[in-house]
mmCIF file of C-alpha atoms and ligand atoms in Angstrom:
data_model
loop_
_atom_site.group_PDB
_atom_site.id
_atom_site.type_symbol
_atom_site.label_atom_id
_atom_site.label_comp_id
_atom_site.label_asym_id
_atom_site.label_seq_id
_atom_site.Cartn_x
_atom_site.Cartn_y
_atom_site.Cartn_z
ATOM 1 C CA MET A 853 81.412 113.426 203.911
ATOM 2 C CA SER A 854 84.850 111.465 203.459
ATOM 3 C CA ILE A 855 84.702 108.238 204.942
ATOM 4 C CA ILE A 856 88.361 107.177 204.945
ATOM 5 C CA LYS A 857 89.568 110.167 205.971
ATOM 6 C CA LYS A 858 88.776 109.933 209.482
ATOM 7 C CA GLN A 859 91.692 109.231 212.122
ATOM 8 C CA LYS A 860 92.031 106.158 213.268
ATOM 9 C CA LEU A 861 90.294 104.396 210.473
ATOM 10 C CA ILE A 862 89.525 100.592 210.911
ATOM 11 C CA ILE A 863 88.481 98.582 208.317
ATOM 12 C CA ALA A 864 87.518 94.618 208.674
ATOM 13 C CA GLY A 865 86.193 91.961 207.560
ATOM 14 C CA PRO A 866 86.789 88.393 205.495
ATOM 15 C CA CYS A 867 89.156 87.969 203.122
ATOM 16 C CA SER A 868 87.054 86.755 200.818
ATOM 17 C CA ALA A 869 83.014 86.521 200.648
ATOM 18 C CA GLU A 870 81.823 82.960 201.175
ATOM 19 C CA SER A 871 78.432 81.908 202.097
ATOM 20 C CA GLU A 872 75.661 84.570 203.437
ATOM 21 C CA LYS A 873 75.458 82.777 206.295
ATOM 22 C CA GLN A 874 79.451 83.272 206.951
ATOM 23 C CA MET A 875 79.320 86.768 205.901
ATOM 24 C CA LEU A 876 75.643 88.153 208.050
ATOM 25 C CA GLN A 877 77.505 86.174 211.047
ATOM 26 C CA THR A 878 81.120 87.345 210.788
ATOM 27 C CA ALA A 879 79.537 91.253 209.645
ATOM 28 C CA LYS A 880 77.301 91.155 213.242
ATOM 29 C CA GLU A 881 80.153 89.473 215.348
ATOM 30 C CA LEU A 882 82.603 92.674 213.447
ATOM 31 C CA LYS A 883 79.817 94.812 214.766
ATOM 32 C CA GLN A 884 80.097 94.066 218.138
ATOM 33 C CA VAL A 885 83.407 95.312 218.220
ATOM 34 C CA ASP A 886 82.454 99.012 218.334
ATOM 35 C CA PHE A 887 85.173 100.950 217.411
ATOM 36 C CA ILE A 888 84.986 99.226 213.177
ATOM 37 C CA ASP A 889 84.392 101.545 210.735
ATOM 38 C CA ILE A 890 84.309 100.193 207.281
ATOM 39 C CA LEU A 891 83.467 96.466 206.672
ATOM 40 C CA ARG A 892 85.441 94.886 203.980
ATOM 41 C CA ALA A 893 84.544 91.222 201.718
ATOM 42 C CA GLY A 894 86.710 89.995 198.557
ATOM 43 C CA ILE A 895 84.320 89.428 196.301
ATOM 44 C CA TRP A 896 85.954 87.869 193.070
ATOM 45 C CA LYS A 897 89.628 86.519 194.536
ATOM 46 C CA PRO A 898 92.937 86.849 192.526
ATOM 47 C CA ARG A 899 94.135 83.801 193.091
ATOM 48 C CA THR A 900 97.558 82.635 192.334
ATOM 49 C CA LYS A 901 97.180 79.729 190.480
ATOM 50 C CA PRO A 902 93.727 78.128 188.929
ATOM 51 C CA GLY A 903 91.438 75.859 190.966
ATOM 52 C CA GLY A 904 91.007 77.552 194.225
ATOM 53 C CA TYR A 905 88.295 79.348 195.509
ATOM 54 C CA GLU A 906 87.982 82.635 193.226
ATOM 55 C CA GLY A 907 85.765 84.384 195.039
ATOM 56 C CA ALA A 908 81.018 84.532 195.171
ATOM 57 C CA GLY A 909 81.188 87.228 192.410
ATOM 58 C CA GLU A 910 77.600 89.286 191.921
ATOM 59 C CA GLN A 911 76.221 86.638 194.606
ATOM 60 C CA GLY A 912 78.796 87.986 197.358
ATOM 61 C CA LEU A 913 77.540 91.418 197.122
ATOM 62 C CA LYS A 914 74.564 90.577 197.503
ATOM 63 C CA TRP A 915 75.136 89.256 200.950
ATOM 64 C CA LEU A 916 77.558 91.970 201.707
ATOM 65 C CA SER A 917 75.017 94.596 201.079
ATOM 66 C CA LYS A 918 72.816 92.453 203.594
ATOM 67 C CA ALA A 919 75.232 93.082 206.028
ATOM 68 C CA LYS A 920 75.585 96.713 205.162
ATOM 69 C CA GLU A 921 71.513 96.933 205.754
ATOM 70 C CA VAL A 922 71.632 94.648 209.065
ATOM 71 C CA THR A 923 75.201 96.468 210.407
ATOM 72 C CA GLY A 924 74.801 100.335 209.203
ATOM 73 C CA LEU A 925 78.198 99.550 208.076
ATOM 74 C CA PRO A 926 80.146 101.060 204.883
ATOM 75 C CA ILE A 927 81.276 98.395 202.909
ATOM 76 C CA ALA A 928 84.215 97.842 200.747
ATOM 77 C CA ILE A 929 85.072 95.155 198.318
ATOM 78 C CA GLU A 930 88.663 94.975 195.833
ATOM 79 C CA ILE A 931 87.422 96.023 191.915
ATOM 80 C CA ALA A 932 90.372 94.212 189.498
ATOM 81 C CA LYS A 933 87.539 94.916 186.060
ATOM 82 C CA PRO A 934 85.821 97.709 184.494
ATOM 83 C CA HIS A 935 82.635 95.830 185.474
ATOM 84 C CA HIS A 936 83.314 95.113 188.934
ATOM 85 C CA ILE A 937 83.008 98.812 189.635
ATOM 86 C CA GLU A 938 79.316 98.727 187.814
ATOM 87 C CA LEU A 939 78.161 95.655 190.171
ATOM 88 C CA ALA A 940 80.035 97.742 193.418
ATOM 89 C CA LEU A 941 77.247 100.850 192.576
ATOM 90 C CA LYS A 942 74.639 98.830 191.615
ATOM 91 C CA TYR A 943 74.884 96.799 195.477
ATOM 92 C CA GLY A 944 75.862 100.247 197.522
ATOM 93 C CA VAL A 945 79.264 99.085 197.965
ATOM 94 C CA ASP A 946 80.840 102.843 199.563
ATOM 95 C CA ILE A 947 84.757 102.216 198.930
ATOM 96 C CA VAL A 948 86.430 100.086 196.719
ATOM 97 C CA TRP A 949 90.117 99.285 197.010
ATOM 98 C CA ILE A 950 92.319 98.671 194.421
ATOM 99 C CA GLY A 951 94.814 94.690 194.646
ATOM 100 C CA ALA A 952 98.591 95.007 195.238
ATOM 101 C CA ARG A 953 98.684 92.728 191.274
ATOM 102 C CA SER A 954 96.476 95.665 189.686
ATOM 103 C CA THR A 955 98.265 98.557 190.932
ATOM 104 C CA ALA A 956 101.292 96.608 189.591
ATOM 105 C CA ASN A 957 99.961 96.880 185.845
ATOM 106 C CA PRO A 958 99.630 100.570 184.380
ATOM 107 C CA PHE A 959 97.150 99.257 181.571
ATOM 108 C CA SER A 960 94.491 97.067 184.451
ATOM 109 C CA ILE A 961 94.574 101.351 186.892
ATOM 110 C CA GLN A 962 93.922 103.157 183.256
ATOM 111 C CA GLU A 963 91.213 100.656 182.612
ATOM 112 C CA LEU A 964 89.606 100.919 186.244
ATOM 113 C CA SER A 965 90.460 105.079 186.227
ATOM 114 C CA ASP A 966 88.597 105.111 183.008
ATOM 115 C CA GLU A 967 85.037 103.251 184.174
ATOM 116 C CA LEU A 968 85.521 105.064 187.487
ATOM 117 C CA LYS A 969 85.002 108.448 186.382
ATOM 118 C CA ASN A 970 83.311 110.321 188.286
ATOM 119 C CA ALA A 971 81.836 107.895 190.591
ATOM 120 C CA PRO A 972 80.358 107.790 194.446
ATOM 121 C CA VAL A 973 82.873 106.043 195.611
ATOM 122 C CA GLU A 974 85.999 106.136 197.637
ATOM 123 C CA VAL A 975 89.139 104.449 196.398
ATOM 124 C CA LEU A 976 91.978 103.252 198.252
ATOM 125 C CA ILE A 977 95.663 102.166 195.824
ATOM 126 C CA LYS A 978 97.564 99.163 198.023
ATOM 127 C CA ASN A 979 100.670 99.400 197.143
ATOM 128 C CA PRO A 980 102.051 97.268 194.137
ATOM 129 C CA ILE A 981 103.255 93.456 195.158
ATOM 130 C CA ASN A 982 106.368 94.479 193.683
ATOM 131 C CA ALA A 983 108.955 97.273 195.694
ATOM 132 C CA ASP A 984 108.437 99.882 192.954
ATOM 133 C CA ILE A 985 106.990 103.524 194.231
ATOM 134 C CA ASN A 986 106.842 104.828 191.031
ATOM 135 C CA LEU A 987 103.747 102.070 190.184
ATOM 136 C CA TRP A 988 102.257 103.119 193.420
ATOM 137 C CA ILE A 989 102.372 107.222 192.461
ATOM 138 C CA GLY A 990 101.620 105.855 188.930
ATOM 139 C CA ALA A 991 98.460 104.415 190.049
ATOM 140 C CA TYR A 992 97.584 107.360 192.255
ATOM 141 C CA GLU A 993 98.396 109.804 189.264
ATOM 142 C CA ARG A 994 95.476 107.988 186.674
ATOM 143 C CA ILE A 995 93.086 107.643 189.522
ATOM 144 C CA LYS A 996 93.087 110.792 190.227
ATOM 145 C CA MET A 997 91.883 111.770 186.879
ATOM 146 C CA ALA A 998 88.806 110.255 187.463
ATOM 147 C CA ASN A 999 87.472 112.640 189.675
ATOM 148 C CA VAL A 1000 86.497 109.952 192.177
ATOM 149 C CA LYS A 1001 85.204 111.250 195.743
ATOM 150 C CA GLU A 1002 88.246 110.447 198.029
ATOM 151 C CA ILE A 1003 91.505 108.063 197.561
ATOM 152 C CA GLY A 1004 93.707 106.917 199.723
ATOM 153 C CA PHE A 1005 96.361 104.285 200.359
ATOM 154 C CA ILE A 1006 96.702 100.690 202.198
ATOM 155 C CA HIS A 1007 100.089 99.158 202.557
ATOM 156 C CA ARG A 1008 99.925 95.644 202.222
ATOM 157 C CA GLY A 1009 103.426 94.521 202.167
ATOM 158 C CA PHE A 1010 105.956 94.038 198.702
ATOM 159 C CA THR A 1011 106.514 90.258 197.419
ATOM 160 C CA SER A 1012 110.514 89.508 198.407
ATOM 161 C CA PHE A 1013 112.227 86.093 197.663
ATOM 162 C CA GLY A 1014 113.564 84.296 200.363
ATOM 163 C CA ASN A 1015 112.067 86.880 203.766
ATOM 164 C CA ALA A 1016 110.744 83.953 206.053
ATOM 165 C CA GLU A 1017 109.216 86.611 209.133
ATOM 166 C CA TYR A 1018 106.992 88.155 206.881
ATOM 167 C CA ARG A 1019 104.521 86.902 203.495
ATOM 168 C CA ASN A 1020 104.726 90.489 202.390
ATOM 169 C CA ALA A 1021 107.638 92.774 203.319
ATOM 170 C CA PRO A 1022 106.582 95.805 204.802
ATOM 171 C CA PHE A 1023 110.182 98.293 202.934
ATOM 172 C CA TRP A 1024 108.586 100.526 205.361
ATOM 173 C CA GLN A 1025 110.591 103.277 203.894
ATOM 174 C CA ILE A 1026 108.434 103.329 200.840
ATOM 175 C CA PRO A 1027 105.887 103.805 202.831
ATOM 176 C CA ILE A 1028 107.011 106.126 204.518
ATOM 177 C CA GLU A 1029 108.322 108.084 201.045
ATOM 178 C CA MET A 1030 104.566 107.689 199.946
ATOM 179 C CA LYS A 1031 103.516 110.001 203.224
ATOM 180 C CA ARG A 1032 106.408 112.421 202.427
ATOM 181 C CA LEU A 1033 104.974 113.159 199.099
ATOM 182 C CA TYR A 1034 101.501 113.210 199.736
ATOM 183 C CA PRO A 1035 101.236 114.037 203.417
ATOM 184 C CA ASN A 1036 97.068 114.675 203.000
ATOM 185 C CA ILE A 1037 96.254 110.823 201.550
ATOM 186 C CA PRO A 1038 95.656 108.673 204.353
ATOM 187 C CA MET A 1039 97.610 105.804 204.878
ATOM 188 C CA ILE A 1040 96.159 102.593 206.272
ATOM 189 C CA CYS A 1041 97.867 99.107 207.081
ATOM 190 C CA ASP A 1042 97.470 95.471 205.837
ATOM 191 C CA PRO A 1043 99.096 93.532 208.826
ATOM 192 C CA SER A 1044 97.521 91.010 208.001
ATOM 193 C CA HIS A 1045 98.955 90.745 204.028
ATOM 194 C CA ILE A 1046 101.972 91.747 205.347
ATOM 195 C CA GLY A 1047 102.600 89.238 208.586
ATOM 196 C CA GLY A 1048 100.891 86.306 206.893
ATOM 197 C CA LYS A 1049 100.123 84.994 210.150
ATOM 198 C CA ARG A 1050 97.720 86.108 213.275
ATOM 199 C CA SER A 1051 100.081 85.955 215.809
ATOM 200 C CA ARG A 1052 102.316 88.594 213.647
ATOM 201 C CA LEU A 1053 99.376 91.420 213.718
ATOM 202 C CA GLN A 1054 99.960 92.712 216.712
ATOM 203 C CA LYS A 1055 103.465 93.702 216.182
ATOM 204 C CA ILE A 1056 102.986 95.869 212.848
ATOM 205 C CA ILE A 1057 99.869 97.263 213.929
ATOM 206 C CA GLN A 1058 101.999 98.806 216.403
ATOM 207 C CA LYS A 1059 104.627 99.886 214.446
ATOM 208 C CA SER A 1060 102.517 101.419 211.787
ATOM 209 C CA ILE A 1061 100.346 103.835 214.763
ATOM 210 C CA ASN A 1062 104.190 104.678 215.552
ATOM 211 C CA LEU A 1063 104.916 106.189 211.902
ATOM 212 C CA ASP A 1064 101.985 107.865 212.263
ATOM 213 C CA TYR A 1065 99.181 105.530 209.538
ATOM 214 C CA ASN A 1066 95.980 107.062 209.277
ATOM 215 C CA GLY A 1067 94.461 103.924 210.268
ATOM 216 C CA ILE A 1068 94.385 99.542 209.975
ATOM 217 C CA MET A 1069 92.695 97.163 207.546
ATOM 218 C CA VAL A 1070 92.407 93.444 208.901
ATOM 219 C CA GLU A 1071 91.220 90.316 207.946
ATOM 220 C CA SER A 1072 88.658 88.934 210.405
ATOM 221 C CA HIS A 1073 85.944 85.883 209.845
ATOM 222 C CA CYS A 1074 83.817 84.266 212.014
ATOM 223 C CA ASN A 1075 85.501 80.856 212.006
ATOM 224 C CA PRO A 1076 89.261 81.558 210.433
ATOM 225 C CA LYS A 1077 89.877 77.667 210.672
ATOM 226 C CA VAL A 1078 87.765 77.104 207.550
ATOM 227 C CA ALA A 1079 88.037 79.754 205.719
ATOM 228 C CA LEU A 1080 88.400 79.470 201.794
ATOM 229 C CA THR A 1081 91.101 82.186 201.326
ATOM 230 C CA ASP A 1082 94.054 83.431 203.511
ATOM 231 C CA SER A 1083 93.185 80.835 206.504
ATOM 232 C CA SER A 1084 96.626 81.583 208.678
ATOM 233 C CA GLN A 1085 95.908 84.980 208.691
ATOM 234 C CA GLN A 1086 92.527 85.702 209.564
ATOM 235 C CA ILE A 1087 91.180 86.400 213.280
ATOM 236 C CA LYS A 1088 87.693 85.935 214.898
ATOM 237 C CA PRO A 1089 86.627 89.569 215.659
ATOM 238 C CA SER A 1090 85.969 88.794 219.256
ATOM 239 C CA ASP A 1091 90.292 88.035 219.348
ATOM 240 C CA PHE A 1092 90.317 91.412 217.228
ATOM 241 C CA MET A 1093 88.532 93.419 219.982
ATOM 242 C CA LEU A 1094 91.021 91.582 222.744
ATOM 243 C CA LEU A 1095 94.517 92.481 220.339
ATOM 244 C CA MET A 1096 93.431 96.088 219.669
ATOM 245 C CA ASN A 1097 92.981 96.142 223.583
ATOM 246 C CA GLN A 1098 96.350 95.643 223.304
ATOM 247 C CA ILE A 1099 97.101 98.537 220.793
ATOM 248 C CA GLU A 1100 98.451 101.771 221.971
ATOM 249 C CA TRP A 1101 97.587 104.813 219.733
ATOM 250 C CA LYS A 1102 99.850 107.590 219.742
ATOM 251 C CA LYS A 1103 99.193 111.397 219.092
ATOM 252 C CA ASN A 1104 101.445 113.133 216.533
ATOM 253 C CA SER A 1105 101.826 116.264 218.230
ATOM 254 C CA THR A 1106 101.369 118.074 221.345
ATOM 255 C CA ASP A 1107 101.936 121.086 223.308
ATOM 256 C CA LYS A 1108 104.111 120.532 226.424
ATOM 257 C CA LYS A 1109 106.743 122.427 226.767
ATOM 258 C CA GLU A 1110 109.322 119.747 228.521
ATOM 259 C CA TYR A 1111 108.664 117.435 225.611
ATOM 260 C CA LYS A 1112 109.344 120.248 222.880
ATOM 261 C CA ASP A 1113 112.564 121.756 224.727
ATOM 262 C CA GLU A 1114 113.963 118.455 225.182
ATOM 263 C CA LEU A 1115 113.503 117.542 221.593
ATOM 264 C CA GLU A 1116 114.450 120.243 220.060
ATOM 265 C CA THR A 1117 117.666 119.567 221.937
ATOM 266 C CA LEU A 1118 117.763 115.792 220.649
ATOM 267 C CA ARG A 1119 117.440 117.123 217.237
ATOM 268 C CA GLU A 1120 119.759 119.994 216.999
ATOM 269 C CA GLN A 1121 122.352 117.850 218.084
ATOM 270 C CA ILE A 1122 121.376 115.315 215.250
ATOM 271 C CA LYS A 1123 121.251 117.696 212.978
ATOM 272 C CA GLU A 1124 125.007 118.217 213.806
ATOM 273 C CA LEU A 1125 125.933 114.981 213.261
ATOM 274 C CA ASP A 1126 124.049 114.706 209.942
ATOM 275 C CA ASN A 1127 125.867 117.890 208.263
ATOM 276 C CA GLU A 1128 128.919 116.595 209.422
ATOM 277 C CA LEU A 1129 128.284 112.592 207.703
ATOM 278 C CA ILE A 1130 127.401 114.801 204.369
ATOM 279 C CA SER A 1131 130.954 116.668 204.924
ATOM 280 C CA ILE A 1132 132.852 113.072 205.116
ATOM 281 C CA PHE A 1133 131.307 111.822 202.523
ATOM 282 C CA GLY A 1134 132.272 114.710 200.401
ATOM 283 C CA ALA A 1135 135.732 114.253 201.635
ATOM 284 C CA ARG A 1136 135.497 110.669 201.105
ATOM 285 C CA MET A 1137 134.301 110.644 197.257
ATOM 286 C CA GLN A 1138 136.645 112.897 196.661
ATOM 287 C CA ILE A 1139 139.911 110.458 197.530
ATOM 288 C CA SER A 1140 137.877 107.374 195.609
ATOM 289 C CA ASN A 1141 138.015 109.764 192.841
ATOM 290 C CA ASP A 1142 142.015 110.298 193.508
ATOM 291 C CA ILE A 1143 142.117 106.601 193.777
ATOM 292 C CA GLY A 1144 140.458 105.845 191.001
ATOM 293 C CA LYS A 1145 142.722 108.472 188.912
ATOM 294 C CA LEU A 1146 145.453 106.446 190.336
ATOM 295 C CA LYS A 1147 144.253 102.843 189.550
ATOM 296 C CA GLN A 1148 143.655 103.940 185.708
ATOM 297 C CA GLU A 1149 147.420 105.660 185.716
ATOM 298 C CA ASN A 1150 148.526 102.056 186.589
ATOM 299 C CA ASN A 1151 146.468 100.086 184.583
ATOM 300 C CA LEU A 1152 144.856 98.121 188.085
ATOM 301 C CA THR A 1153 141.316 96.700 188.488
ATOM 302 C CA ILE A 1154 138.978 99.112 190.685
ATOM 303 C CA LEU A 1155 138.178 95.922 192.801
ATOM 304 C CA GLN A 1156 140.196 94.679 194.995
ATOM 305 C CA THR A 1157 138.522 91.973 196.525
ATOM 306 C CA GLN A 1158 140.764 91.285 199.450
ATOM 307 C CA TYR A 1159 141.444 94.379 200.440
ATOM 308 C CA TRP A 1160 137.658 95.181 200.581
ATOM 309 C CA ASP A 1161 137.008 91.832 202.075
ATOM 310 C CA LYS A 1162 139.715 93.255 205.041
ATOM 311 C CA ARG A 1163 137.852 96.502 205.272
ATOM 312 C CA LEU A 1164 135.056 95.153 205.821
ATOM 313 C CA ASN A 1165 135.404 92.799 208.279
ATOM 314 C CA HIS A 1166 137.490 94.979 210.125
ATOM 315 C CA LEU A 1167 134.327 97.812 210.192
ATOM 316 C CA LEU A 1168 131.907 95.226 210.905
ATOM 317 C CA GLN A 1169 133.999 94.358 214.111
ATOM 318 C CA ALA A 1170 134.836 98.125 215.009
ATOM 319 C CA ALA A 1171 130.935 98.912 214.402
ATOM 320 C CA LYS A 1172 130.056 96.572 217.670
ATOM 321 C CA LYS A 1173 132.002 98.887 219.962
ATOM 322 C CA TYR A 1174 128.925 100.993 219.194
ATOM 323 C CA ASP A 1175 126.520 98.634 219.662
ATOM 324 C CA LEU A 1176 125.037 99.714 216.117
ATOM 325 C CA ASN A 1177 123.475 96.589 214.268
ATOM 326 C CA THR A 1178 125.754 94.406 212.022
ATOM 327 C CA SER A 1179 123.020 94.699 208.648
ATOM 328 C CA PHE A 1180 122.519 97.975 208.903
ATOM 329 C CA VAL A 1181 126.404 98.567 208.900
ATOM 330 C CA LYS A 1182 126.802 96.355 206.147
ATOM 331 C CA THR A 1183 124.648 97.963 204.054
ATOM 332 C CA ILE A 1184 125.665 101.098 204.882
ATOM 333 C CA LEU A 1185 129.353 100.228 203.741
ATOM 334 C CA GLU A 1186 128.189 98.246 200.922
ATOM 335 C CA PHE A 1187 126.385 101.413 199.557
ATOM 336 C CA ILE A 1188 129.732 103.557 200.352
ATOM 337 C CA HIS A 1189 131.892 101.417 198.620
ATOM 338 C CA LEU A 1190 129.419 100.885 195.099
ATOM 339 C CA GLU A 1191 129.143 104.272 195.556
ATOM 340 C CA SER A 1192 133.154 104.740 194.920
ATOM 341 C CA ILE A 1193 133.065 101.957 192.374
ATOM 342 C CA ARG A 1194 131.188 103.878 190.402
ATOM 343 C CA ILE A 1195 133.102 107.293 190.839
ATOM 344 C CA GLN A 1196 136.293 105.472 190.098
ATOM 345 C CA ASN A 1197 134.627 104.568 186.875
ATOM 346 C CA GLU A 1198 134.215 107.612 186.021
ATOM 347 C CA THR A 1199 137.554 109.218 187.091
ATOM 348 C CA LYS A 1200 138.872 111.027 184.117
ATOM 349 C CA ILE A 1201 142.799 111.308 183.385
ATOM 350 C CA LYS A 1202 144.478 113.100 180.877
ATOM 351 C CA LYS A 1203 145.755 110.950 178.557
ATOM 352 C CA LYS A 1204 149.543 111.646 177.632
HETATM 353 C C1 PEP B 968 93.078 90.721 199.441
HETATM 354 O O1 PEP B 968 93.134 92.223 200.301
HETATM 355 O O2 PEP B 968 92.462 90.541 199.583
HETATM 356 C C2 PEP B 968 93.786 91.121 198.756
HETATM 357 C C3 PEP B 968 93.683 90.265 197.659
HETATM 358 O O3 PEP B 968 94.971 91.850 198.648
HETATM 359 P P1 PEP B 968 96.200 92.070 198.160
HETATM 360 O O4 PEP B 968 95.467 92.721 196.913
HETATM 361 O O5 PEP B 968 96.897 93.141 198.847
HETATM 362 O O6 PEP B 968 97.140 90.749 197.823
HETATM 363 MN MN1 MN B 969 93.668 87.882 201.415
#
């Protein structure tokens, strides 16, 4: 029976296994939070710079397997090198996850896939650190070749320069697209690495539930203040329980007739508007093509910066009337403008 296929799956445990005492204490406290399904711990830690705590290695696996014995919970670790898999199996690890840095590296993924061949473990694949959906898909395809028991995804956010709100920007459109491409593969949210701070966990967890994710993986430590890694994002097991009491789980379908009827009416309205949007784009780009010809005939640059600046400001101002988010409108307008420029660049006129 698959462990990771469970709905409302909750994985929790420390960022790193640090000592037998810390591991067992955390595991026992988490066991008291009776909705935990899987105990996690980092055994080998991918540190950005040398000199930090790099994990307990094989010793940590001994502590973790003891924690499994004491709590009866299945255990999960990160694997980054082929020999990690051999050790994981030796110590009865049930689930392994592939970290964000490994997913970004096809060489690593191929080596892990070769070693995982028919291994009796379930595998969770974190998104790559860079926002490239194809690396995530490629990792999935390579791991699938290993014929493991079960595969799932973990969304942990993406490196993004200058983003103050998150440690790793969520870019929700990427996991949403993965869910569309692989509707039967569980999608788990890792709010700890997205948020980077305890105070951000609740909002991110609720958002992932609203997006119909299948579960969450949260870093939890018996004493986060003294944690050797990711101290500010780990949460005490008892606080995790309080936090989860504030989370509202949602269902993704219902038989209630009034709801279905009203949803249908609203969706019809959206359908009409979306169809109109597409035909407006078509008409607009046709005109862009005509403008392209005109500029070419008169030997003028495609970009007219002053005019673009004036139009952009005018439209941003106009959008305020409709209560539209300014950065949304700006993004859309910039996209349209770029496409218009592309079309004008490709416009061909017959040379006389
Ligand atoms: C972790 O889960 O502790 C971890 C290192 O995660 P990531 O690969 O997402 O950085
Ligand atoms: Mn961590």
